[in-house]
Short mmCIF file of C-alpha atoms and ligand atoms in Angstrom, two decimals:
data_model
loop_
_atom_site.label_atom_id
_atom_site.label_comp_id
_atom_site.label_asym_id
_atom_site.label_seq_id
_atom_site.Cartn_x
_atom_site.Cartn_y
_atom_site.Cartn_z
CA MET A 104 12.39 -6.35 -13.52
CA GLU A 105 14.44 -3.15 -13.81
CA LEU A 106 15.61 -1.83 -10.45
CA PRO A 107 13.68 1.17 -9.19
CA ARG A 108 15.24 4.65 -9.08
CA ILE A 109 13.28 5.77 -6.11
CA ILE A 110 12.98 3.96 -2.81
CA GLN A 111 10.28 5.29 -0.54
CA GLY A 112 12.10 4.64 2.72
CA GLY A 113 10.64 2.63 5.56
CA MET A 114 9.17 4.92 8.21
CA GLY A 115 8.05 3.67 11.57
CA LEU A 116 5.82 3.45 13.30
CA GLY A 117 3.18 2.98 10.64
CA ILE A 118 4.08 6.16 8.70
CA SER A 119 5.07 4.13 5.67
CA ASN A 120 2.01 1.94 5.82
CA TRP A 121 0.63 -0.38 3.14
CA ARG A 122 -1.29 2.41 1.42
CA LEU A 123 1.81 4.53 0.85
CA ALA A 124 3.97 1.60 -0.21
CA LYS A 125 1.28 0.45 -2.63
CA ALA A 126 0.92 3.90 -4.19
CA VAL A 127 4.67 3.99 -4.81
CA ALA A 128 4.89 0.40 -6.04
CA LEU A 129 2.06 1.03 -8.50
CA ARG A 130 4.30 3.61 -10.13
CA GLY A 131 7.14 1.14 -10.65
CA GLN A 132 9.23 2.37 -7.72
CA LEU A 133 10.05 0.56 -4.48
CA GLY A 134 7.36 1.09 -1.85
CA VAL A 135 8.50 0.06 1.62
CA VAL A 136 6.26 -0.74 4.56
CA SER A 137 7.58 -0.37 8.07
CA GLY A 138 7.60 -3.65 9.99
CA THR A 139 8.52 -1.96 13.26
CA ALA A 140 5.90 -2.66 15.95
CA ILE A 141 3.50 -3.73 13.21
CA ASP A 142 2.12 -6.39 15.59
CA LEU A 143 1.04 -3.64 17.98
CA ILE A 144 -0.34 -1.54 15.12
CA LEU A 145 -2.44 -4.45 13.87
CA THR A 146 -3.95 -5.05 17.31
CA ARG A 147 -4.91 -1.39 17.59
CA ARG A 148 -6.29 -1.13 14.06
CA LEU A 149 -8.48 -4.13 14.87
CA GLN A 150 -9.60 -2.58 18.16
CA ALA A 151 -10.42 0.61 16.28
CA GLY A 152 -12.93 -1.48 14.31
CA ASP A 153 -10.79 -2.05 11.22
CA PRO A 154 -12.50 0.62 9.10
CA GLY A 155 -12.77 -0.56 5.49
CA GLY A 156 -12.12 -4.15 6.57
CA HIS A 157 -8.58 -4.13 5.16
CA MET A 158 -6.96 -5.93 8.09
CA ARG A 159 -9.57 -8.66 8.07
CA ARG A 160 -9.26 -9.00 4.28
CA ALA A 161 -5.51 -9.48 4.63
CA LEU A 162 -5.91 -11.93 7.51
CA ALA A 163 -8.39 -13.97 5.48
CA ALA A 164 -5.62 -14.46 2.90
CA PHE A 165 -3.11 -15.72 5.46
CA PRO A 166 -2.08 -19.31 4.69
CA GLY A 167 -2.66 -20.55 8.27
CA ARG A 168 -6.34 -19.76 8.83
CA GLU A 169 -6.53 -20.68 12.47
CA MET A 170 -3.60 -18.46 13.37
CA ALA A 171 -5.23 -15.49 11.70
CA GLU A 172 -8.58 -16.24 13.33
CA ARG A 173 -7.01 -16.33 16.77
CA VAL A 174 -5.71 -12.79 16.20
CA ILE A 175 -9.11 -11.53 15.08
CA ASP A 176 -10.89 -13.22 18.00
CA ARG A 177 -8.44 -11.70 20.44
CA TYR A 178 -8.37 -8.10 19.20
CA PHE A 179 -11.15 -7.19 16.76
CA VAL A 180 -13.85 -4.91 18.17
CA GLU A 181 -16.91 -4.55 15.94
CA GLY A 182 -17.57 -0.84 15.35
CA GLY A 183 -14.40 0.07 17.26
CA LYS A 184 -13.72 0.49 20.96
CA PRO A 185 -15.13 3.64 22.59
CA GLU A 186 -12.70 6.54 22.07
CA THR A 187 -12.30 7.10 25.77
CA LYS A 188 -11.39 3.49 26.50
CA ALA A 189 -7.77 2.35 26.59
CA PHE A 190 -6.42 -0.04 23.97
CA ALA A 191 -6.02 -3.55 25.37
CA ALA A 192 -2.44 -4.53 26.05
CA LYS A 193 -0.65 -7.17 24.03
CA PRO A 194 2.28 -9.25 25.33
CA MET A 195 5.54 -7.28 25.28
CA VAL A 196 8.33 -8.32 22.97
CA GLY A 197 11.25 -9.99 24.77
CA ASP A 198 13.54 -12.98 24.90
CA ARG A 199 10.71 -15.34 25.89
CA GLN A 200 7.93 -14.59 23.47
CA GLY A 201 5.02 -16.91 23.82
CA GLN A 202 3.26 -18.60 20.94
CA ALA A 203 0.46 -16.03 20.80
CA LEU A 204 2.88 -13.12 20.37
CA GLU A 205 4.98 -14.85 17.74
CA GLU A 206 1.85 -15.77 15.80
CA LEU A 207 0.71 -12.17 15.98
CA MET A 208 4.05 -10.99 14.58
CA VAL A 209 3.96 -13.44 11.68
CA VAL A 210 0.39 -12.54 10.84
CA ALA A 211 0.86 -8.75 11.21
CA ASN A 212 3.90 -8.59 8.94
CA PHE A 213 2.12 -10.77 6.43
CA ALA A 214 -0.91 -8.48 6.45
CA GLU A 215 1.01 -5.25 5.87
CA VAL A 216 2.98 -6.67 2.95
CA PHE A 217 -0.06 -8.47 1.52
CA LEU A 218 -2.06 -5.23 1.37
CA ALA A 219 0.84 -3.25 -0.15
CA LYS A 220 1.20 -5.91 -2.86
CA GLU A 221 -2.48 -6.46 -3.52
CA GLY A 222 -3.51 -6.22 -7.16
CA HIS A 223 -0.17 -5.52 -8.84
CA GLN A 224 3.28 -6.98 -9.50
CA GLY A 225 5.37 -3.99 -8.40
CA TRP A 226 8.19 -3.73 -5.89
CA VAL A 227 7.26 -3.91 -2.21
CA GLY A 228 9.86 -3.95 0.56
CA ILE A 229 9.79 -4.09 4.33
CA ASN A 230 11.99 -2.15 6.74
CA PHE A 231 13.23 -3.17 10.16
CA LEU A 232 15.57 -1.66 12.71
CA HIS A 233 18.29 -4.14 13.61
CA LYS A 234 18.29 -2.77 17.17
CA ILE A 235 14.79 -4.15 17.71
CA GLN A 236 15.91 -7.73 17.75
CA THR A 237 13.36 -10.00 19.34
CA PRO A 238 10.58 -9.61 16.73
CA MET A 239 12.99 -10.10 13.81
CA LEU A 240 12.57 -13.80 13.00
CA PRO A 241 8.77 -14.10 13.08
CA SER A 242 8.52 -10.74 11.29
CA LEU A 243 10.75 -11.87 8.43
CA LEU A 244 8.77 -15.07 8.09
CA GLY A 245 5.48 -13.17 7.95
CA ALA A 246 6.76 -10.74 5.32
CA MET A 247 8.14 -13.61 3.22
CA LEU A 248 4.85 -15.50 3.41
CA ALA A 249 3.32 -12.46 1.71
CA GLY A 250 6.06 -12.48 -0.96
CA VAL A 251 8.00 -9.36 0.04
CA SER A 252 10.49 -8.35 -2.68
CA VAL A 253 13.14 -6.60 -0.57
CA VAL A 254 14.13 -6.53 3.10
CA LEU A 255 15.83 -3.29 4.20
CA ILE A 256 17.47 -3.10 7.61
CA GLY A 257 19.19 -0.18 9.31
CA ALA A 258 20.36 0.77 12.80
CA GLY A 259 22.88 -1.99 13.33
CA ILE A 260 25.18 -4.50 11.68
CA PRO A 261 22.89 -7.03 10.05
CA LEU A 262 25.51 -9.70 9.33
CA GLU A 263 23.26 -12.65 10.07
CA ILE A 264 20.28 -11.54 8.01
CA PRO A 265 21.27 -12.84 4.55
CA SER A 266 21.67 -16.42 5.74
CA ILE A 267 18.46 -16.17 7.77
CA LEU A 268 16.64 -15.19 4.57
CA ASP A 269 18.24 -18.09 2.68
CA ARG A 270 17.25 -20.58 5.37
CA LEU A 271 13.71 -19.30 5.81
CA ALA A 272 13.19 -19.57 2.06
CA ALA A 273 14.10 -23.26 2.45
CA TRP A 274 11.85 -23.63 5.54
CA GLU A 275 14.86 -24.39 7.73
CA PRO A 276 15.16 -23.41 11.42
CA VAL A 277 16.90 -20.08 12.04
CA GLU A 278 18.62 -18.30 14.89
CA PHE A 279 19.54 -14.70 15.50
CA SER A 280 21.99 -13.41 18.13
CA LEU A 281 20.46 -11.28 20.84
CA HIS A 282 22.68 -8.55 22.20
CA VAL A 283 22.55 -8.74 25.99
CA THR A 284 24.50 -6.06 27.87
CA GLY A 285 26.94 -7.53 30.37
CA ALA A 286 26.40 -11.07 29.13
CA GLY A 287 29.11 -13.65 29.35
CA GLY A 288 27.25 -16.24 27.32
CA ASP A 289 25.65 -16.45 23.96
CA HIS A 290 21.95 -15.50 23.71
CA LYS A 291 19.96 -16.47 20.64
CA MET A 292 16.45 -16.04 19.38
CA ARG A 293 15.29 -19.17 17.53
CA LEU A 294 12.50 -20.02 15.18
CA ASP A 295 11.47 -23.12 13.33
CA PRO A 296 9.14 -21.96 10.57
CA LYS A 297 7.65 -25.44 10.18
CA ARG A 298 6.23 -25.15 13.68
CA TRP A 299 3.23 -23.35 12.25
CA PHE A 300 3.07 -25.26 9.00
CA PRO A 301 3.77 -28.88 9.90
CA GLY A 302 2.12 -30.20 6.73
CA GLU A 303 2.60 -28.76 3.29
CA THR A 304 4.56 -25.53 3.30
CA PRO A 305 3.74 -22.65 0.96
CA GLU A 306 6.60 -21.77 -1.39
CA LEU A 307 8.79 -18.92 -0.14
CA GLN A 308 10.95 -16.67 -2.27
CA ARG A 309 14.20 -15.34 -0.89
CA PRO A 310 13.78 -11.54 -0.95
CA LEU A 311 16.60 -9.22 -1.92
CA PHE A 312 18.46 -7.75 1.02
CA PHE A 313 19.49 -4.07 1.16
CA PRO A 314 21.21 -3.06 4.40
CA ILE A 315 21.09 0.64 5.26
CA VAL A 316 24.58 1.89 6.04
CA SER A 317 26.31 5.15 6.87
CA SER A 318 29.94 4.28 6.21
CA VAL A 319 32.08 2.63 3.58
CA THR A 320 33.66 0.48 6.31
CA LEU A 321 30.34 -1.06 7.29
CA ALA A 322 29.25 -1.42 3.67
CA SER A 323 32.41 -3.26 2.64
CA MET A 324 32.37 -5.46 5.73
CA LEU A 325 28.81 -6.54 5.00
CA VAL A 326 29.50 -7.13 1.33
CA LYS A 327 32.62 -9.21 2.07
CA LYS A 328 31.31 -11.22 5.01
CA CYS A 329 27.88 -11.94 3.61
CA GLN A 330 29.20 -13.67 0.50
CA GLY A 331 26.67 -12.68 -2.10
CA GLY A 332 23.85 -12.34 0.42
CA VAL A 333 23.71 -8.55 0.15
CA ASN A 334 21.96 -7.43 -3.03
CA GLY A 335 22.11 -3.66 -2.77
CA LEU A 336 22.95 -0.86 -0.36
CA VAL A 337 21.15 2.20 0.92
CA VAL A 338 23.71 4.79 2.00
CA GLU A 339 22.16 7.22 4.43
CA ASP A 340 23.67 10.41 5.84
CA ALA A 341 22.97 12.20 9.09
CA THR A 342 20.47 14.65 7.60
CA ALA A 343 17.94 11.83 7.08
CA GLY A 344 14.73 11.60 9.09
CA GLY A 345 14.35 9.16 11.97
CA HIS A 346 17.46 7.80 13.70
CA ASN A 347 20.93 8.72 12.46
CA ALA A 348 24.11 6.73 12.91
CA PRO A 349 26.18 8.40 15.64
CA PRO A 350 29.15 10.48 14.45
CA ARG A 351 32.54 8.77 14.37
CA GLY A 352 34.93 9.63 17.16
CA ALA A 353 34.13 11.50 20.36
CA LEU A 354 30.67 13.06 20.52
CA LYS A 355 30.77 16.84 20.13
CA LEU A 356 27.68 19.00 20.36
CA SER A 357 27.03 22.18 18.42
CA GLU A 358 25.97 25.39 20.18
CA GLU A 359 22.35 24.33 19.69
CA GLY A 360 23.10 20.96 21.26
CA GLU A 361 23.10 18.79 18.14
CA PRO A 362 25.69 16.05 17.59
CA MET A 363 28.23 17.36 15.10
CA TYR A 364 29.36 15.43 12.05
CA GLY A 365 32.61 15.99 10.20
CA PRO A 366 34.53 14.91 7.12
CA ARG A 367 35.06 11.41 8.57
CA ASP A 368 31.32 10.87 8.46
CA GLU A 369 31.04 11.68 4.78
CA VAL A 370 30.57 8.66 2.59
CA ASP A 371 32.73 8.44 -0.51
CA ARG A 372 30.31 7.44 -3.25
CA ALA A 373 33.13 6.22 -5.49
CA ALA A 374 34.20 3.76 -2.79
CA ILE A 375 30.63 2.50 -2.44
CA ARG A 376 30.38 2.19 -6.20
CA ALA A 377 33.60 0.14 -6.22
CA LEU A 378 31.85 -2.50 -4.12
CA GLY A 379 29.98 -3.43 -7.28
CA LEU A 380 26.43 -3.50 -5.94
CA PRO A 381 23.49 -1.29 -6.87
CA PHE A 382 23.11 1.49 -4.34
CA TRP A 383 20.75 4.31 -3.41
CA VAL A 384 21.65 7.44 -1.48
CA ALA A 385 19.46 8.80 1.30
CA GLY A 386 19.24 12.01 3.33
CA SER A 387 18.08 15.32 1.79
CA GLN A 388 17.89 13.86 -1.71
CA GLY A 389 14.41 15.09 -2.54
CA SER A 390 14.86 16.90 -5.85
CA PRO A 391 15.31 15.95 -9.52
CA GLU A 392 18.78 17.52 -9.44
CA LYS A 393 19.85 15.35 -6.51
CA LEU A 394 18.56 12.29 -8.32
CA GLN A 395 20.61 13.20 -11.40
CA GLU A 396 23.67 13.81 -9.27
CA ALA A 397 23.29 10.46 -7.54
CA ARG A 398 22.97 8.71 -10.90
CA ALA A 399 26.03 10.52 -12.21
CA ASP A 400 27.93 9.18 -9.19
CA GLY A 401 26.94 5.65 -10.11
CA ALA A 402 23.98 5.22 -7.79
CA GLU A 403 20.87 3.44 -8.98
CA GLY A 404 18.85 6.24 -7.44
CA ILE A 405 17.75 7.76 -4.15
CA GLN A 406 15.82 6.80 -1.03
CA LEU A 407 13.48 9.43 0.37
CA GLY A 408 11.58 9.60 3.62
CA SER A 409 10.44 13.06 4.64
CA LEU A 410 8.65 14.06 1.45
CA PHE A 411 6.64 10.85 1.59
CA ALA A 412 5.98 11.17 5.33
CA PHE A 413 3.77 14.21 4.73
CA CYS A 414 2.01 13.03 1.57
CA GLU A 415 -1.68 12.07 1.42
CA GLU A 416 -1.17 8.32 1.66
CA SER A 417 1.15 8.24 4.67
CA GLY A 418 -0.06 7.03 8.06
CA LEU A 419 0.70 10.33 9.82
CA ARG A 420 -2.32 11.83 11.62
CA GLU A 421 -4.04 14.33 9.34
CA ASP A 422 -3.88 17.30 11.76
CA LEU A 423 -0.14 16.76 12.33
CA LYS A 424 0.44 16.44 8.59
CA GLN A 425 -1.42 19.65 7.81
CA ALA A 426 0.40 21.57 10.55
CA ALA A 427 3.79 20.36 9.31
CA ILE A 428 3.01 21.25 5.70
CA LYS A 429 1.82 24.67 6.79
CA SER A 430 5.00 25.39 8.72
CA ALA A 431 7.17 24.12 5.84
CA LEU A 432 5.27 26.33 3.38
CA ALA A 433 5.95 29.29 5.64
CA GLY A 434 9.61 28.27 5.82
CA GLU A 435 9.28 27.98 9.59
CA GLU A 436 10.07 24.31 10.14
CA LYS A 437 12.61 23.48 12.82
CA VAL A 438 14.27 20.09 12.90
CA PHE A 439 16.55 19.33 15.83
CA ARG A 440 18.91 16.35 15.82
CA ASP A 441 18.33 15.33 19.42
CA PRO A 442 21.22 13.41 20.99
CA ALA A 443 19.14 12.21 23.96
CA ALA A 444 15.54 11.64 22.84
CA SER A 445 15.84 8.08 21.60
CA PRO A 446 16.24 5.29 24.15
CA THR A 447 18.60 3.63 21.64
CA GLY A 448 21.19 6.36 22.26
CA PHE A 449 21.31 7.12 18.52
CA PRO A 450 20.68 10.73 17.47
CA PHE A 451 17.04 11.20 16.50
CA GLN A 452 15.66 14.01 14.34
CA VAL A 453 12.78 15.79 16.01
CA LEU A 454 10.44 18.17 14.21
CA THR A 455 9.36 20.95 16.53
CA ALA A 456 5.58 20.81 16.60
CA PRO A 457 3.08 22.41 18.96
CA GLY A 458 1.25 19.90 21.15
CA SER A 459 4.01 17.32 20.81
CA LEU A 460 6.75 16.06 23.10
CA SER A 461 9.14 18.46 21.37
CA GLU A 462 7.69 21.04 23.78
CA ALA A 463 9.35 20.96 27.19
CA GLU A 464 6.08 21.31 29.18
CA ILE A 465 4.42 18.42 27.39
CA TYR A 466 7.49 16.26 27.84
CA GLU A 467 7.72 17.10 31.55
CA GLU A 468 4.02 16.46 32.13
CA ARG A 469 4.15 12.92 30.78
CA GLN A 470 4.34 10.21 33.42
CA ARG A 471 7.18 7.93 32.50
CA ILE A 472 5.73 4.53 31.80
CA CYS A 473 7.17 1.71 29.72
CA ASP A 474 4.35 -0.56 28.55
CA LEU A 475 5.24 -1.24 24.92
CA GLY A 476 8.91 -2.05 25.25
CA TYR A 477 10.23 -2.27 21.66
CA LEU A 478 13.30 -0.14 22.42
CA ARG A 479 14.18 -1.81 25.70
CA GLU A 480 17.70 -3.05 26.16
CA ALA A 481 18.40 -6.63 27.24
CA TYR A 482 20.80 -6.98 30.16
CA GLU A 483 22.11 -9.93 32.12
CA ARG A 484 20.97 -10.25 35.73
CA GLU A 485 23.26 -11.61 38.44
CA ASP A 486 21.68 -15.04 38.15
CA GLY A 487 22.45 -15.10 34.42
CA SER A 488 18.85 -14.55 33.30
CA VAL A 489 17.91 -11.79 30.86
CA GLY A 490 16.25 -8.62 32.13
CA TRP A 491 14.86 -5.66 30.17
CA ARG A 492 15.21 -1.94 30.82
CA CYS A 493 14.58 1.29 28.95
CA PRO A 494 16.23 4.62 29.75
CA ALA A 495 12.90 6.33 29.02
CA GLU A 496 11.18 4.46 31.87
CA GLN A 497 11.05 5.73 35.48
CA PRO A 498 14.67 6.62 36.29
CA LEU A 499 14.60 4.73 39.59
CA ASP A 500 13.29 1.58 37.93
CA PHE A 501 16.01 1.87 35.32
CA GLN A 502 18.60 2.29 38.05
CA LYS A 503 17.30 -0.72 39.98
CA LYS A 504 17.94 -2.76 36.88
CA GLY A 505 21.58 -1.70 36.82
CA GLY A 506 21.15 1.22 34.42
CA ARG A 507 22.99 4.49 34.97
CA ILE A 508 20.67 7.27 36.07
CA GLU A 509 22.48 9.81 33.84
CA GLU A 510 21.31 7.83 30.85
CA THR A 511 17.68 8.62 31.56
CA ALA A 512 18.03 12.40 31.06
CA GLY A 513 16.02 13.75 28.15
CA ARG A 514 14.90 10.30 26.96
CA LYS A 515 11.51 10.17 25.29
CA CYS A 516 9.16 7.24 24.99
CA LEU A 517 9.28 6.79 21.22
CA CYS A 518 7.08 3.69 21.35
CA ASN A 519 4.07 5.51 22.78
CA SER A 520 4.59 8.86 21.07
CA LEU A 521 5.12 7.37 17.63
CA MET A 522 1.87 5.43 18.05
CA ALA A 523 0.16 8.76 18.81
CA ASN A 524 1.58 10.11 15.52
CA ILE A 525 -0.61 7.69 13.59
CA GLY A 526 -3.75 8.22 15.64
CA LEU A 527 -3.34 5.03 17.67
CA GLY A 528 -1.92 6.55 20.85
CA GLN A 529 -2.80 5.06 24.19
CA ARG A 530 -5.43 6.67 26.40
CA ARG A 531 -5.10 6.08 30.08
CA ALA A 532 -7.31 7.30 32.90
CA GLU A 533 -4.73 9.95 33.78
CA GLU A 534 -3.48 10.98 30.38
CA THR A 535 -3.40 10.53 26.63
CA GLU A 536 -0.10 9.86 24.92
CA GLN A 537 1.11 12.80 22.83
CA PRO A 538 2.96 12.67 19.49
CA LEU A 539 6.61 13.27 18.65
CA LEU A 540 7.36 13.91 14.99
CA THR A 541 10.50 13.05 13.12
CA CYS A 542 11.68 14.10 9.67
CA GLY A 543 14.86 14.97 7.84
CA LYS A 544 16.64 18.30 7.77
CA ASP A 545 15.51 19.23 4.28
CA LEU A 546 11.81 19.89 3.78
CA SER A 547 12.28 22.32 0.89
CA GLY A 548 10.60 19.86 -1.49
CA ILE A 549 7.30 20.44 0.30
CA ARG A 550 7.39 24.03 -0.92
CA LYS A 551 7.55 22.77 -4.48
CA LEU A 552 4.86 20.14 -4.00
CA ALA A 553 2.14 21.72 -1.91
CA ALA A 554 0.50 24.85 -3.20
CA PRO A 555 -0.21 27.38 -0.44
CA GLY A 556 -3.71 26.77 0.88
CA SER A 557 -3.91 23.32 -0.69
CA LYS A 558 -4.54 20.14 1.31
CA GLY A 559 -1.18 18.77 0.34
CA TYR A 560 0.14 16.37 -2.26
CA SER A 561 0.16 12.69 -3.11
CA ALA A 562 2.92 10.07 -3.38
CA GLY A 563 2.39 10.26 -7.15
CA ASP A 564 3.09 14.01 -7.04
CA VAL A 565 6.41 13.29 -5.30
CA LEU A 566 7.34 10.80 -8.01
CA ASP A 567 6.27 13.16 -10.82
CA PHE A 568 8.35 15.92 -9.27
CA LEU A 569 11.43 13.71 -9.01
CA LEU A 570 11.19 11.82 -12.25
CA GLY A 571 9.71 14.56 -14.41
CA ASP A 572 9.08 13.50 -17.97
CA GLU A 573 11.36 10.53 -17.68
CA VAL A 574 9.25 7.50 -18.44
CA LEU A 575 10.60 4.81 -16.17
CA ALA A 576 8.04 2.15 -15.90
CA GLU A 577 4.59 1.76 -17.21
CA GLU A 578 1.86 1.79 -14.66
CA ILE A 579 1.74 -1.72 -13.32
C1 LIG B 821 8.93 9.82 9.80
C2 LIG B 821 10.17 9.03 9.48
C3 LIG B 821 10.34 7.78 10.07
C4 LIG B 821 11.45 7.01 9.73
N1 LIG B 821 11.56 5.76 10.26
C5 LIG B 821 12.55 4.93 9.82
C6 LIG B 821 12.57 3.56 10.22
O1 LIG B 821 11.71 3.10 10.96
N2 LIG B 821 13.58 2.78 9.74
C7 LIG B 821 14.55 3.27 8.88
O2 LIG B 821 15.43 2.51 8.48
N3 LIG B 821 14.53 4.56 8.49
C8 LIG B 821 13.55 5.38 8.91
N4 LIG B 821 13.49 6.68 8.44
C9 LIG B 821 14.45 7.11 7.41
C10 LIG B 821 13.88 6.99 6.00
O3 LIG B 821 13.63 5.66 5.65
C11 LIG B 821 14.81 7.62 4.94
O4 LIG B 821 16.01 6.91 4.82
C12 LIG B 821 15.16 9.05 5.26
O5 LIG B 821 14.02 9.74 5.66
C13 LIG B 821 15.78 9.73 4.05
O6 LIG B 821 16.08 11.07 4.30
P1 LIG B 821 15.03 12.28 4.06
O7 LIG B 821 14.15 12.27 5.25
O8 LIG B 821 15.89 13.48 4.00
O9 LIG B 821 14.30 12.01 2.78
C14 LIG B 821 12.41 7.49 8.81
C15 LIG B 821 12.23 8.78 8.26
C16 LIG B 821 11.12 9.54 8.58
C17 LIG B 821 10.95 10.88 7.93
#
């Protein structure tokens, strides 16, 4: 199959959901679902009553029926939970994940990919953040059980992934190093895929692997060390939505308080091209001219996030989508590359939006609580065991766990706010979690796609705009 020109980038949490990825894949391009916290998203979709029955349809197709049934029994609420009631908790991800949680991860990643692939033969990928380590192995297995075509991983150095994919495809046990701050020893996450399928194992295909990189150094290191295991590269710059790689050298802030990037952060496309792999460029690439330019530089095409984040099929809450489109149409959008917001310590692009945590009062009002835990950092306790802390939790709790109090300043709970972005935010007796939007620096494409006063645009409109009359692939 010819490689796609457009990659619809993975967008967590649940922004690039199965609907969006499917719409893109149906047009012959690469639709990517986000696998980040997809276990949590599945439990909440089921508790919301699974409108349309899509989750249950996907779970019915899972090769291990009992595993899927356990998930439905545990979380599905017929007709949906009352709006005012809190979502039930699920076990937090960590170094000791019990059987129920690992099953949930396998099943949830399967379901998202299954639905994106349903009824066609197009390209469907899954995206993970390397920094979120403990769900990685069961998530990869789940996505592969659904026949995912490409795995895309950013936010880290995914050296071990290619051989994990090779081994999973052969149903062999796998391990993945867990970064534990202050650790003397070696910590590993382990998974034996046969544990769940002791009898006959379904056939697994080894997906392609495209790491997401922001420097030639990292790209060439991955290509050299992974010996054929890397099949393509996404090269993303610091204007892209979501997290950005930190600038090289000492951190300098602009007058507005944004991390500044310089010539050392620019990626030489010729050097990437010389690595001999297909590549896609990402970050403010949303126009036909940019696509042409990328192709002239030897790229296969472009990866886009922001334009897809606000299209009809994305998982973003409708009111937030409409407000963002309206402000972009008026040319009033403000995107701030926040050096502190993300607990990961990576710069994170924040779209200023009323009613969201981008507003100081709303941020200050929120009680700091860490009950989802995907972005927690593992650290070694004095007795050698692994503890977990997040700089967005209560500063004193963070400090008690050996964290530096200065690190808590300005941190935002992305786990809870990003769930609110997709209409699955937690409701507690005292408060309801509020959203926090992210997107890239360049939203000018929205002004070309959405007519003033219109409801917006579809994923197909984005592709028509980018590809114009060029006939790339027949409808699949
Ligand atoms: C709402 C949103 C969420 C994102 N989440 C992720 C993510 O979870 N993982 C990832 O690798 N990239 C993520 N990205 C980056 C996109 O995949 C893509 O590379 C980027 O948006 C491209 O730049 P653009 O926004 O200028 O089009 C996200 C981007 C947006 C807009």
